[in-house]
CSV table of C-alpha atoms in Angstrom, one decimal:
chain,number,residue,atom,x,y,z
B,1,UNK,CA,5.9,16.4,23.6
B,2,UNK,CA,6.4,12.7,21.7
B,3,UNK,CA,9.4,13.5,19.7
B,4,UNK,CA,8.6,13.6,15.8
B,5,UNK,CA,9.5,10.7,13.6
B,6,UNK,CA,12.1,10.7,10.6
B,7,UNK,CA,10.2,9.3,7.7
B,8,UNK,CA,13.3,6.8,7.5
B,9,UNK,CA,12.9,5.6,10.8
B,10,UNK,CA,12.0,2.2,11.0
B,11,UNK,CA,12.7,1.4,14.4
B,12,UNK,CA,10.4,4.8,15.6
B,13,UNK,CA,7.7,3.6,13.7
B,14,UNK,CA,7.2,-0.1,13.9
B,15,UNK,CA,7.0,1.2,17.8
B,16,UNK,CA,4.5,3.8,17.3
B,17,UNK,CA,2.0,2.1,14.5
B,18,UNK,CA,1.9,-1.0,17.3
B,19,UNK,CA,0.7,1.9,20.0
B,20,UNK,CA,-1.5,3.2,17.3
B,21,UNK,CA,-3.3,0.1,16.5
B,22,UNK,CA,-3.4,-0.8,19.8
B,23,UNK,CA,-5.5,2.6,20.1
B,24,UNK,CA,-7.4,3.2,17.1
B,25,UNK,CA,-8.0,-0.2,14.7
B,26,UNK,CA,-11.1,-2.0,14.4
B,27,UNK,CA,-12.1,-4.7,12.3
B,28,UNK,CA,-8.5,-4.8,10.6
B,29,UNK,CA,-7.1,-6.2,13.9
B,30,UNK,CA,-3.5,-6.8,13.9
B,31,UNK,CA,-3.0,-5.6,10.4
B,32,UNK,CA,-1.8,-2.3,10.5
B,33,UNK,CA,-0.2,-2.7,14.0
B,34,UNK,CA,2.3,-4.9,12.6
B,35,UNK,CA,2.7,-3.4,9.6
B,36,UNK,CA,6.4,-1.6,10.8
B,37,UNK,CA,7.1,-4.8,12.4
B,38,UNK,CA,6.9,-6.4,9.3
B,39,UNK,CA,8.6,-3.7,7.2
B,40,UNK,CA,11.8,-3.9,9.7
B,41,UNK,CA,11.9,-7.8,9.1
B,42,UNK,CA,11.3,-7.5,5.6
B,43,UNK,CA,8.4,-9.4,5.4
B,44,UNK,CA,6.6,-7.0,3.0
B,45,UNK,CA,7.2,-5.9,-0.4
B,46,UNK,CA,5.3,-2.0,-0.7
B,47,UNK,CA,6.2,0.3,-3.1
B,48,UNK,CA,10.0,0.2,-2.5
B,49,UNK,CA,9.8,-3.2,-4.6
B,50,UNK,CA,8.4,-0.9,-7.8
B,51,UNK,CA,10.3,2.0,-7.4
B,52,UNK,CA,12.6,1.6,-10.8
B,53,UNK,CA,8.9,1.3,-12.3
B,54,UNK,CA,7.2,4.7,-10.8
B,55,UNK,CA,10.0,6.4,-10.9
B,56,UNK,CA,9.9,7.2,-14.4
B,57,UNK,CA,6.3,7.4,-14.7
B,58,UNK,CA,6.1,10.1,-11.6
B,59,UNK,CA,9.1,12.2,-13.2
B,60,UNK,CA,7.0,12.7,-16.1
B,61,UNK,CA,3.8,13.0,-14.5
B,62,UNK,CA,4.6,15.7,-11.2
B,63,UNK,CA,5.8,18.9,-11.5
B,64,UNK,CA,6.4,22.0,-8.9
B,65,UNK,CA,3.3,22.7,-7.3
B,66,UNK,CA,1.5,19.6,-8.1
B,67,UNK,CA,-1.6,18.0,-6.1
B,68,UNK,CA,-1.1,14.0,-5.2
B,69,UNK,CA,-3.6,11.9,-3.7
B,70,UNK,CA,-2.1,8.8,-1.8
B,71,UNK,CA,-5.9,6.9,-2.0
B,72,UNK,CA,-5.0,4.2,0.7
B,73,UNK,CA,-2.1,3.6,2.4
B,74,UNK,CA,-1.1,1.0,5.7
B,75,UNK,CA,1.8,2.6,6.7
B,76,UNK,CA,4.3,5.7,5.9
B,77,UNK,CA,5.8,3.0,3.0
B,78,UNK,CA,4.0,4.0,0.2
B,79,UNK,CA,4.7,8.4,1.2
B,80,UNK,CA,8.3,7.9,1.3
B,81,UNK,CA,8.2,5.7,-2.3
B,82,UNK,CA,6.1,8.8,-3.5
B,83,UNK,CA,9.1,11.2,-2.1
B,84,UNK,CA,11.3,9.1,-4.1
B,85,UNK,CA,10.5,9.2,-6.9
B,86,UNK,CA,8.4,12.6,-7.2
B,87,UNK,CA,11.3,14.4,-7.8
B,88,UNK,CA,9.6,17.8,-8.0
B,89,UNK,CA,9.3,20.3,-5.3
B,90,UNK,CA,7.3,21.9,-3.6
B,91,UNK,CA,4.6,19.1,-3.3
B,92,UNK,CA,0.9,19.3,-2.2
B,93,UNK,CA,0.1,14.9,-0.8
B,94,UNK,CA,-3.1,14.3,0.5
B,95,UNK,CA,-3.1,10.8,2.2
B,96,UNK,CA,-6.2,8.8,2.4
B,97,UNK,CA,-7.3,5.5,4.0
B,98,UNK,CA,-10.3,3.7,5.8
B,99,UNK,CA,-8.2,3.4,9.2
B,100,UNK,CA,-7.1,6.4,11.7
B,101,UNK,CA,-4.0,4.2,12.4
B,102,UNK,CA,-1.7,4.5,9.6
B,103,UNK,CA,-3.0,8.6,9.0
B,104,UNK,CA,-2.2,9.3,12.8
B,105,UNK,CA,1.5,7.7,12.3
B,106,UNK,CA,2.1,10.0,9.2
B,107,UNK,CA,0.7,13.0,11.6
B,108,UNK,CA,3.9,12.3,13.4
B,109,UNK,CA,6.2,12.4,10.9
B,110,UNK,CA,8.7,15.4,10.5
B,111,UNK,CA,8.3,18.1,8.3
B,112,UNK,CA,9.8,17.0,5.2
B,113,UNK,CA,10.9,20.6,3.5
B,114,UNK,CA,8.9,22.0,0.2
B,115,UNK,CA,6.3,18.9,1.3
B,116,UNK,CA,2.8,19.8,2.4
B,117,UNK,CA,1.2,16.3,3.9
B,118,UNK,CA,-2.6,15.9,5.1
B,119,UNK,CA,-4.5,13.1,6.0
B,120,UNK,CA,-8.2,12.1,6.2
B,121,UNK,CA,-10.2,9.0,6.9
B,122,UNK,CA,-12.1,8.3,4.0
B,123,UNK,CA,-14.2,5.2,2.6
B,124,UNK,CA,-13.0,5.0,-1.0
B,125,UNK,CA,-16.0,3.1,-2.3
B,126,UNK,CA,-18.1,6.4,-1.4
B,127,UNK,CA,-18.0,9.6,-3.7
B,128,UNK,CA,-15.0,11.9,-2.5
B,129,UNK,CA,-15.5,15.4,-0.6
B,130,UNK,CA,-11.9,16.3,-1.8
B,131,UNK,CA,-11.1,16.6,-5.9
B,132,UNK,CA,-8.7,18.6,-8.1
B,133,UNK,CA,-5.9,15.9,-8.2
B,134,UNK,CA,-3.0,16.5,-11.1
B,135,UNK,CA,-1.7,12.5,-10.0
B,136,UNK,CA,-3.7,9.9,-7.5
B,137,UNK,CA,-1.6,6.7,-6.4
B,138,UNK,CA,-3.5,3.7,-5.9
B,139,UNK,CA,-1.0,1.1,-4.9
B,140,UNK,CA,-1.2,-2.7,-3.6
B,141,UNK,CA,-4.6,-1.6,-2.7
B,142,UNK,CA,-7.6,-3.0,-4.6
B,143,UNK,CA,-7.0,-6.6,-4.0
B,144,UNK,CA,-7.9,-5.1,-0.2
B,145,UNK,CA,-11.5,-4.6,-1.8
B,146,UNK,CA,-14.6,-6.7,-2.4
B,147,UNK,CA,-14.6,-7.2,-6.2
B,148,UNK,CA,-18.2,-6.1,-6.7
B,149,UNK,CA,-16.8,-2.5,-5.1
B,150,UNK,CA,-14.0,-2.4,-6.8
B,151,UNK,CA,-15.2,-0.5,-9.4
B,152,UNK,CA,-16.9,2.0,-7.0
B,153,UNK,CA,-13.3,3.0,-6.0
B,154,UNK,CA,-12.0,3.7,-9.6
B,155,UNK,CA,-15.3,5.7,-10.1
B,156,UNK,CA,-14.4,7.8,-6.7
B,157,UNK,CA,-10.7,8.1,-8.1
B,158,UNK,CA,-11.6,9.3,-11.3
B,159,UNK,CA,-14.2,12.2,-9.6
B,160,UNK,CA,-11.4,13.3,-7.9
B,161,UNK,CA,-8.8,13.9,-10.7
B,162,UNK,CA,-8.3,17.4,-12.2
B,163,UNK,CA,-8.5,17.9,-15.8
B,164,UNK,CA,-5.7,16.4,-17.4
B,165,UNK,CA,-4.6,14.4,-14.0
B,166,UNK,CA,-3.3,10.5,-14.2
B,167,UNK,CA,-4.3,8.2,-11.9
B,168,UNK,CA,-1.4,5.4,-11.4
B,169,UNK,CA,-3.1,1.9,-10.4
B,170,UNK,CA,-0.7,-0.8,-9.2
B,171,UNK,CA,-2.0,-4.2,-8.2
B,172,UNK,CA,-0.2,-7.6,-7.6
B,173,UNK,CA,-1.1,-10.0,-10.3
B,174,UNK,CA,-0.3,-14.1,-10.2
B,175,UNK,CA,-2.0,-17.1,-10.9
B,176,UNK,CA,-4.5,-18.2,-8.5
B,177,UNK,CA,-3.6,-20.7,-5.8
B,178,UNK,CA,-5.4,-24.0,-4.7
B,179,UNK,CA,-6.7,-24.1,-0.8
B,180,UNK,CA,-3.2,-26.5,-0.6
B,181,UNK,CA,-0.8,-24.4,-2.0
B,182,UNK,CA,-2.4,-21.2,-0.3
B,183,UNK,CA,-1.3,-23.1,2.6
B,184,UNK,CA,1.8,-23.9,2.3
B,185,UNK,CA,2.7,-20.1,1.3
B,186,UNK,CA,1.3,-19.4,4.8
B,187,UNK,CA,3.3,-21.4,6.4
B,188,UNK,CA,6.4,-20.2,4.7
B,189,UNK,CA,6.1,-16.9,5.4
B,190,UNK,CA,4.9,-17.3,8.7
B,191,UNK,CA,8.4,-19.1,9.3
B,192,UNK,CA,10.9,-16.7,7.2
B,193,UNK,CA,9.3,-13.8,9.3
B,194,UNK,CA,9.4,-15.9,12.7
B,195,UNK,CA,13.3,-15.8,11.6
B,196,UNK,CA,13.5,-12.6,10.5
B,197,UNK,CA,11.9,-11.0,13.6
B,198,UNK,CA,14.5,-13.3,15.8
B,199,UNK,CA,17.1,-11.5,14.8
B,200,UNK,CA,15.9,-8.3,15.7
B,201,UNK,CA,16.1,-8.4,19.1
B,202,UNK,CA,13.7,-5.0,19.9
B,203,UNK,CA,11.4,-6.1,17.2
B,204,UNK,CA,10.9,-9.9,19.5
B,205,UNK,CA,10.3,-7.6,22.8
B,206,UNK,CA,7.7,-5.5,21.4
B,207,UNK,CA,5.3,-8.3,20.1
B,208,UNK,CA,6.7,-10.5,23.3
B,209,UNK,CA,5.3,-14.3,24.1
B,210,UNK,CA,1.9,-13.8,21.5
B,211,UNK,CA,4.5,-12.9,18.5
B,212,UNK,CA,3.9,-16.2,16.5
B,213,UNK,CA,-0.1,-16.2,17.3
B,214,UNK,CA,0.0,-11.8,16.2
B,215,UNK,CA,2.1,-13.0,13.2
B,216,UNK,CA,-0.1,-16.1,12.1
B,217,UNK,CA,-3.4,-14.1,12.5
B,218,UNK,CA,-2.0,-11.8,10.1
B,219,UNK,CA,-1.3,-14.7,7.6
B,220,UNK,CA,-4.8,-16.0,8.1
B,221,UNK,CA,-6.7,-12.7,7.5
B,222,UNK,CA,-4.3,-10.7,5.2
B,223,UNK,CA,-1.6,-13.3,2.8
B,224,UNK,CA,-2.5,-14.5,-0.3
B,225,UNK,CA,-6.0,-13.7,-0.6
B,226,UNK,CA,-8.4,-15.0,-3.1
B,227,UNK,CA,-9.5,-11.5,-4.3
B,228,UNK,CA,-5.8,-11.1,-6.0
B,229,UNK,CA,-5.9,-10.4,-9.9
B,230,UNK,CA,-5.1,-13.3,-12.0
B,231,UNK,CA,-3.9,-11.6,-15.1
B,232,UNK,CA,-3.3,-7.8,-16.2
B,233,UNK,CA,-6.1,-7.9,-18.3
B,234,UNK,CA,-8.6,-8.3,-15.5
B,235,UNK,CA,-7.2,-5.0,-14.5
B,236,UNK,CA,-6.9,-2.9,-18.1
B,237,UNK,CA,-10.6,-4.4,-17.9
B,238,UNK,CA,-11.9,-2.9,-14.6
B,239,UNK,CA,-10.2,0.4,-15.4
B,240,UNK,CA,-11.8,0.7,-19.2
B,241,UNK,CA,-15.0,-0.2,-17.6
B,242,UNK,CA,-15.2,2.6,-15.1
B,243,UNK,CA,-14.3,5.1,-17.7
B,244,UNK,CA,-10.6,5.2,-17.8
B,245,UNK,CA,-8.4,5.2,-20.6
B,246,UNK,CA,-4.8,3.2,-20.0
B,247,UNK,CA,-1.9,5.1,-21.6
B,248,UNK,CA,1.2,3.8,-20.5
B,249,UNK,CA,1.7,-0.1,-18.7
B,250,UNK,CA,4.8,-1.8,-16.8
B,251,UNK,CA,6.1,-4.0,-14.0
B,252,UNK,CA,7.2,-3.6,-10.6
B,253,UNK,CA,10.4,-6.2,-10.0
B,254,UNK,CA,9.2,-9.9,-9.6
B,255,UNK,CA,8.6,-10.5,-5.7
B,256,UNK,CA,10.6,-12.7,-4.4
B,257,UNK,CA,9.1,-16.1,-3.4
B,258,UNK,CA,8.8,-17.4,0.2
B,259,UNK,CA,8.4,-21.1,-1.2
B,260,UNK,CA,7.0,-23.0,-4.3
B,261,UNK,CA,3.3,-21.7,-3.7
B,262,UNK,CA,4.2,-18.5,-5.0
B,263,UNK,CA,6.7,-17.9,-7.6
B,264,UNK,CA,6.3,-14.8,-10.1
B,265,UNK,CA,4.1,-12.8,-8.6
B,266,UNK,CA,4.6,-9.1,-9.7
B,267,UNK,CA,3.1,-5.7,-9.5
B,268,UNK,CA,1.0,-4.6,-13.0
B,269,UNK,CA,1.1,-0.7,-12.9
B,270,UNK,CA,-1.0,1.3,-14.9
B,271,UNK,CA,-1.0,4.8,-15.6
B,272,UNK,CA,-4.7,5.9,-17.0
B,273,UNK,CA,-6.5,8.8,-17.8
B,274,UNK,CA,-10.6,10.1,-17.5
B,275,UNK,CA,-11.7,9.2,-20.8
B,276,UNK,CA,-13.9,12.5,-22.4
B,277,UNK,CA,-17.5,11.8,-23.3
């Protein structure tokens, strides 16, 4: 029997999501299979950079028996952030994603006392078959959805809230980038991550001779996309246009720039509830 993984075992998760990605990933290409390596090498920000802001929100919004939905999770990192921020127990957590790879990784985790975890493949642009959640968390997911379909995601999540439930949306905000500045940022990030991976022999061995090609593919397909939000007002307007009323708003920590092209990017975090008609 395969050994269950500890939620803090980044080495084990890097190897397992690499294996699962080779078996299960489709259109997402290298994205999920590289997540573990990048987390270990410090090449991803993730929810942990927003913990200082998220924790007081979650402490106010959770209680024993709370039902939580994580809407989109590329690995186990967001689950770890939610567990760190939500101190109430017991918790019932459901995790959805379009790709089965991160969900299969989460299914491999060791049981956590007083926390039930279930996973389900789902297209968040379609109405969900489940609902009644007291807290729904969407972190860094909306920028991966085409502009014209982001409202459909918010409609689905709003409909899945329990009466009085809250939706927490976090998305990166920053100025738009020119093609030249985007190219510079990608190259800076790639150089930084290649060096970090080389300093981790086990991760370098996992990627093998294709290391540079794999990481370059990741930068071209998933880093610094043109679909990021340029302003906080864009996110607020989208929430309000889709039946959500904003209760609170905050910011995550400034994200370290990998080069002159990427200063000042950070998460804008909104807590909202379904507007009553």
